[in-house]
CSV table of C-alpha atoms in Angstrom, one decimal:
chain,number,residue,atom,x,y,z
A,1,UNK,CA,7.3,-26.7,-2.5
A,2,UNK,CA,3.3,-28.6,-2.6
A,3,UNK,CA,5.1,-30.3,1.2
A,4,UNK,CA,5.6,-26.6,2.4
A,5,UNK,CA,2.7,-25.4,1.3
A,6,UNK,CA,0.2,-28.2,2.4
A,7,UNK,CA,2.3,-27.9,6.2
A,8,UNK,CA,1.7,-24.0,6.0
A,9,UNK,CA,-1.7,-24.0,5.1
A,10,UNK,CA,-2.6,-26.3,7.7
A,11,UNK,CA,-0.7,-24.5,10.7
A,12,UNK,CA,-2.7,-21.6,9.2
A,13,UNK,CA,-6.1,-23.6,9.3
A,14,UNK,CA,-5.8,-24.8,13.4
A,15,UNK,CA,-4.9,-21.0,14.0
A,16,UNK,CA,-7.9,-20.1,12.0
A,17,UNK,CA,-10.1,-22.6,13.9
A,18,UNK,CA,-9.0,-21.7,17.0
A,19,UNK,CA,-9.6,-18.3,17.1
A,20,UNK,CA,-11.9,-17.7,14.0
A,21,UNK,CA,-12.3,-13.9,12.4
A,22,UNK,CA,-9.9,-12.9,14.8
A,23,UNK,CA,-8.2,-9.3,13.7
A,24,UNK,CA,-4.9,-10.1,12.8
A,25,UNK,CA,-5.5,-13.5,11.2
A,26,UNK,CA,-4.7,-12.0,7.6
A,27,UNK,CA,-1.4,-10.8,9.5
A,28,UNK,CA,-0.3,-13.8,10.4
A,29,UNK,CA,-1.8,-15.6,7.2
A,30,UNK,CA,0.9,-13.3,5.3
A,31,UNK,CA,3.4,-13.7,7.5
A,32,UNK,CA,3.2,-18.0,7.1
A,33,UNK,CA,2.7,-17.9,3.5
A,34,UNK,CA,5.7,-15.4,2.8
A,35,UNK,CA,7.9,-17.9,4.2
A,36,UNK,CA,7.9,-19.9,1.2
A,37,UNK,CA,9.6,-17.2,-0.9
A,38,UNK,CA,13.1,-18.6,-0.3
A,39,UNK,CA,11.8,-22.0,-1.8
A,40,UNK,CA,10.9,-19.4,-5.1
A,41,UNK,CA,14.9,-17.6,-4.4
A,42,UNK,CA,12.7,-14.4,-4.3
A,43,UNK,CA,14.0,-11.9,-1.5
A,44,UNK,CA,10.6,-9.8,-0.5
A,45,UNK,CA,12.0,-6.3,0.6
A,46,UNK,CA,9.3,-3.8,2.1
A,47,UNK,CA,9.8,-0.1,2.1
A,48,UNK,CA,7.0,1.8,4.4
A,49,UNK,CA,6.4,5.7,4.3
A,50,UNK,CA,7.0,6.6,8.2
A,51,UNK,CA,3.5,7.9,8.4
A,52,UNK,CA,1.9,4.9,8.1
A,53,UNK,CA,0.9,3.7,11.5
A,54,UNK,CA,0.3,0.2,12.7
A,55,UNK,CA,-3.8,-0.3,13.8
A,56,UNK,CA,-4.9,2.8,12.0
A,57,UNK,CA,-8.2,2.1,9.8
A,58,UNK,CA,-6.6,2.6,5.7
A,59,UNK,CA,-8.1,1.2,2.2
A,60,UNK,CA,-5.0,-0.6,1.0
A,61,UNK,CA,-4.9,-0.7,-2.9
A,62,UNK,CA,-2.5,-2.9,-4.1
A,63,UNK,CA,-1.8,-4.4,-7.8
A,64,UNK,CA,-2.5,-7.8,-8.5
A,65,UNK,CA,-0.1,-9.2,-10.7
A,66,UNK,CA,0.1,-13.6,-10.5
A,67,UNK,CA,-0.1,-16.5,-8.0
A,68,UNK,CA,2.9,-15.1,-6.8
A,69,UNK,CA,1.2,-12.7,-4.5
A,70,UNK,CA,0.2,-15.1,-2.3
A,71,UNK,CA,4.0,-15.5,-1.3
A,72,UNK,CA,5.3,-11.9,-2.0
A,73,UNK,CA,2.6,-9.1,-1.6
A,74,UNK,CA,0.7,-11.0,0.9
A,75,UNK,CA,3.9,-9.6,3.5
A,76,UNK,CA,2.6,-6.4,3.2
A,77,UNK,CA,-0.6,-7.3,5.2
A,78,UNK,CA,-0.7,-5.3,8.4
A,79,UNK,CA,-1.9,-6.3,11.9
A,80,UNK,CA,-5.8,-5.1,11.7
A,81,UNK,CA,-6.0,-5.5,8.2
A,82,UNK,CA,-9.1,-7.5,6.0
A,83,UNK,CA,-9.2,-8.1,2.4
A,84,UNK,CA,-12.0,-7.9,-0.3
A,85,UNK,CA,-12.4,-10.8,-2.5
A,86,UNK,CA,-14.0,-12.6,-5.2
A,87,UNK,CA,-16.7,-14.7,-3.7
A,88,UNK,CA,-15.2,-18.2,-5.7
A,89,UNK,CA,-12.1,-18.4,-3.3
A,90,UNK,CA,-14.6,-19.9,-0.8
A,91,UNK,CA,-14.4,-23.2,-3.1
A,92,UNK,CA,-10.5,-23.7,-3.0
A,93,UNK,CA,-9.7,-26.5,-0.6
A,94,UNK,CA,-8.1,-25.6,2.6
A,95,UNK,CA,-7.2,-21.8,1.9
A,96,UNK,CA,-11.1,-21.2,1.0
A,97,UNK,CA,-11.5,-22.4,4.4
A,98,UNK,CA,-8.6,-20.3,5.7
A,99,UNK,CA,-9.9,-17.2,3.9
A,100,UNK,CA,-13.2,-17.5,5.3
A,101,UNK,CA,-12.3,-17.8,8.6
A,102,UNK,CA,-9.7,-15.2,8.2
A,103,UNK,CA,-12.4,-12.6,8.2
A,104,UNK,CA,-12.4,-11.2,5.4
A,105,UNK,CA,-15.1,-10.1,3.2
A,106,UNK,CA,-16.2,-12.1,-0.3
A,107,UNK,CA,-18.3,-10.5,-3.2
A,108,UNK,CA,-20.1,-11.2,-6.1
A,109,UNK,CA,-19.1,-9.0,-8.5
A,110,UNK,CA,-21.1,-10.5,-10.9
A,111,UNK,CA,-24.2,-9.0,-8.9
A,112,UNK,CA,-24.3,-5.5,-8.4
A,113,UNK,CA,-26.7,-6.0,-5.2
A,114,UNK,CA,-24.3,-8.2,-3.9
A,115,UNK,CA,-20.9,-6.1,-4.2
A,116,UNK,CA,-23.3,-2.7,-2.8
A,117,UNK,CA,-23.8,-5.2,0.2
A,118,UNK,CA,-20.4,-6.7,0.5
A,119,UNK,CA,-18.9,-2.6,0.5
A,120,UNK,CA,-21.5,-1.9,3.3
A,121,UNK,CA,-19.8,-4.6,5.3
A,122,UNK,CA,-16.6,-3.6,4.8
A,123,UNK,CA,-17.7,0.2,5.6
A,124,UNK,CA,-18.8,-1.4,9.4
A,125,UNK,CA,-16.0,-3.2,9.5
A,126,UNK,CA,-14.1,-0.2,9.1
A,127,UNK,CA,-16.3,2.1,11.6
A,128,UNK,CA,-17.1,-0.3,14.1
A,129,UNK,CA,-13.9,-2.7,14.9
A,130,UNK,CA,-11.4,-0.1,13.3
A,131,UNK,CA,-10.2,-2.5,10.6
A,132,UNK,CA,-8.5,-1.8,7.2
A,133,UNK,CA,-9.4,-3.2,4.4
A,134,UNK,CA,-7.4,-4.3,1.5
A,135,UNK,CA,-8.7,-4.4,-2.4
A,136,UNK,CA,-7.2,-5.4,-5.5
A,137,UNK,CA,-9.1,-2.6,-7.5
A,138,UNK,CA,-8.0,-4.2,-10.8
A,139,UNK,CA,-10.2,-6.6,-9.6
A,140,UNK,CA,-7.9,-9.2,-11.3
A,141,UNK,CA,-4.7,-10.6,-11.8
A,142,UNK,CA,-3.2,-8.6,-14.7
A,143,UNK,CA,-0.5,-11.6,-16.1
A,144,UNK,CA,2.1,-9.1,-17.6
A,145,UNK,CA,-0.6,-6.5,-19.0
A,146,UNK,CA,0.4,-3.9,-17.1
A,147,UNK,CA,-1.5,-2.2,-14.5
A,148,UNK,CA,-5.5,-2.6,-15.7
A,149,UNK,CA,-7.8,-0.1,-15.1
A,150,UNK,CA,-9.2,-0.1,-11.5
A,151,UNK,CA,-12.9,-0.6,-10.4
A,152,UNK,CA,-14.3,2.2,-8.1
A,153,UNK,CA,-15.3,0.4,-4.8
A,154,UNK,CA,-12.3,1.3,-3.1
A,155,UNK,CA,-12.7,4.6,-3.6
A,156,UNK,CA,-16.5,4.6,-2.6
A,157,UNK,CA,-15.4,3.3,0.5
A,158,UNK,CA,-13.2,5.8,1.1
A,159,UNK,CA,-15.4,8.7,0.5
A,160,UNK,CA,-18.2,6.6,2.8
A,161,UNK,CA,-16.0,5.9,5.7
A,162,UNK,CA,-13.7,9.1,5.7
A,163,UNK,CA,-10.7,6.7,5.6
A,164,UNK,CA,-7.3,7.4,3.4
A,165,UNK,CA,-6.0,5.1,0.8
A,166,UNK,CA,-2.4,3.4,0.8
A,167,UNK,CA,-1.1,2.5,-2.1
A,168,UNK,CA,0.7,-0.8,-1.8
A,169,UNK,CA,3.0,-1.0,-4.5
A,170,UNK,CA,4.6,-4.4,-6.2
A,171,UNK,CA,7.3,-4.2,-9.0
A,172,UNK,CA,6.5,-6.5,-11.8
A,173,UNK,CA,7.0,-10.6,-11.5
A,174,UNK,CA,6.1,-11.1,-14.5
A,175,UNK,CA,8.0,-13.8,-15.8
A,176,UNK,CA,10.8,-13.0,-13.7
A,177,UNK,CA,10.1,-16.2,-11.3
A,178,UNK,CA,10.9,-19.4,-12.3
A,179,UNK,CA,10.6,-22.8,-9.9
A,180,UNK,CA,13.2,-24.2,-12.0
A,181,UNK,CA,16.4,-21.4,-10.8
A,182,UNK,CA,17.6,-20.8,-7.2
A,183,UNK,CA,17.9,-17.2,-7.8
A,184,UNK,CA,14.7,-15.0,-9.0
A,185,UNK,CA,15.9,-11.7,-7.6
A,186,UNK,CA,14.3,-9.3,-5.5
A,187,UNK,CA,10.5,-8.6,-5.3
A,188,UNK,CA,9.9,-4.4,-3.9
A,189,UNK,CA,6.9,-3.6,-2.4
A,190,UNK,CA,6.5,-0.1,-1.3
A,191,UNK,CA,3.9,1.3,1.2
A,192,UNK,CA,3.2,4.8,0.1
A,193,UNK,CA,2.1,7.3,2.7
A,194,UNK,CA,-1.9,7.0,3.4
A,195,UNK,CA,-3.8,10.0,1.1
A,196,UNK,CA,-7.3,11.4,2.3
A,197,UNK,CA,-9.7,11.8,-0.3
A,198,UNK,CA,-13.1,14.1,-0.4
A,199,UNK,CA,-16.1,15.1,-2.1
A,200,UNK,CA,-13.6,17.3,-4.9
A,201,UNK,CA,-13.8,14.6,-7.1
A,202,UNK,CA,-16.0,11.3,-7.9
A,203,UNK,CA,-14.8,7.9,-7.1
A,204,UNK,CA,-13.6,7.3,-11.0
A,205,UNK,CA,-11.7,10.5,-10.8
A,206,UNK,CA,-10.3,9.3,-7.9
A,207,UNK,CA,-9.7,6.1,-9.0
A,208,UNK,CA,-7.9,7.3,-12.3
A,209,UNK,CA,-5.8,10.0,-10.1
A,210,UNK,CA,-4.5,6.9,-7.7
A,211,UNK,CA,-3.9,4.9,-11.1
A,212,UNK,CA,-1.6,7.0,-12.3
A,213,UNK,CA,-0.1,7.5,-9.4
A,214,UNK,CA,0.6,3.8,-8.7
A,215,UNK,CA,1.8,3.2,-12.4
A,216,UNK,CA,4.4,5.9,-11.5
A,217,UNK,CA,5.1,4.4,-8.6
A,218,UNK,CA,6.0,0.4,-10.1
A,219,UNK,CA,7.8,2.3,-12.8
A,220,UNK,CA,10.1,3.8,-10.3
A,221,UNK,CA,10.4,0.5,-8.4
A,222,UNK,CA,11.3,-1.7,-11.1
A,223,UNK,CA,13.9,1.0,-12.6
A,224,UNK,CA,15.5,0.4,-9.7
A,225,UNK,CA,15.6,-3.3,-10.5
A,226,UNK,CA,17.4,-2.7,-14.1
């Protein structure tokens, strides 16, 4: 798998080089690194409510489960789309590189100043170049704990910028992929139809209503898997 990977990530890199920050670079990041889930026998199938449309500005919240997601949820990624994300991935060889130039947006969310900034960035992002931006509002990778409580900058956003929230669903992987089997089933990820959100409620409430709902939704996902 490292031979696939290290050819991946450097097809990635020249296309990163050559046309640095460029809108759909996360798209086709995705796209490159999902093609290593038949080395992992995982079949990543997508389900996308029909009012989801391609190039609209959303806040994508997904769940952030293992390593995993580089190969599985990362197919999710739509054209237009940026991520939000620890500031520390900068230091990983090659895909630090790869995330940088990708576009997307790193914080510190070790310092408050510093995530506050990072947010108004992605709020420009969002108004000026019509780009989506995707968050992890665990705000880690949850190893078989469930779904963690989220964090409340991606629903900040969303009451800044006026933009609905996607939920992008992932059943579990927890200990259900193993490099030493051919076979590790079937990973679902469903897009769930974009939801406005307003002044009615603060962004904790709102972030508590969408956690529920997203729990729900896994539930129903990986009861389908059983």
């Amino acid at each position: 798998m490292l031979p696939t990977f290290l050819l991946i990530n450097t097809i990635v890199l020249l296309v990163c080089i050559f046309r640095p920050f460029h809108r759909d670079n996360v798209y086709f990041t995705g796209q490159a690194y999902n093609k290593m889930a038949w080395l992992l026998g995982v079949d990543v199938k997508i389900t996308t409510d029909s009012s989801v449309i391609e190039n609209t500005p959303y806040i994508y919240i997904a769940n952030h489960q293992n390593s995993y997601d580089v190969v599985t949820v990362c197919k999710a990624a739509k054209r237009g789309v940026i991520t939000i994300g620890k500031k520390s991935l900068i230091w990983i060889p090659i895909f630090g590189l790869i995330y940088f130039l990708s576009g997307n947006i790193m914080i510190n969310r070790t310092h408050r100043g510093s995530a506050q900034n990072s947010l108004g960035k992605a709020a420009r992002r969002i108004k000026d170049k019509a780009l989506s931006v995707w968050v992890f509002p665990e705000g880690t990778r949850s190893y078989g704990r469930g779904l963690l409580p989220f964090k409340t900058g991606a629903f900040r956003l969303a009451l800044e910028t006026k933009v609905p929230i996607a939920m992008v669903c992932v059943s579990n992987t927890h200990n259900k992929i193993r490099l030493n089997r051919w076979n590790n089933g079937t990973v679902s990820i469903k897009i769930c139809a974009p939801q406005p959100i307003d002044d009615t409620k603060t962004a904790r409430e709102w972030a508590n209503s969408f956690h529920q709902k997203m729990k729900d939704e896994i539930s129903q996902l990986d009861n389908e898997h059983q």
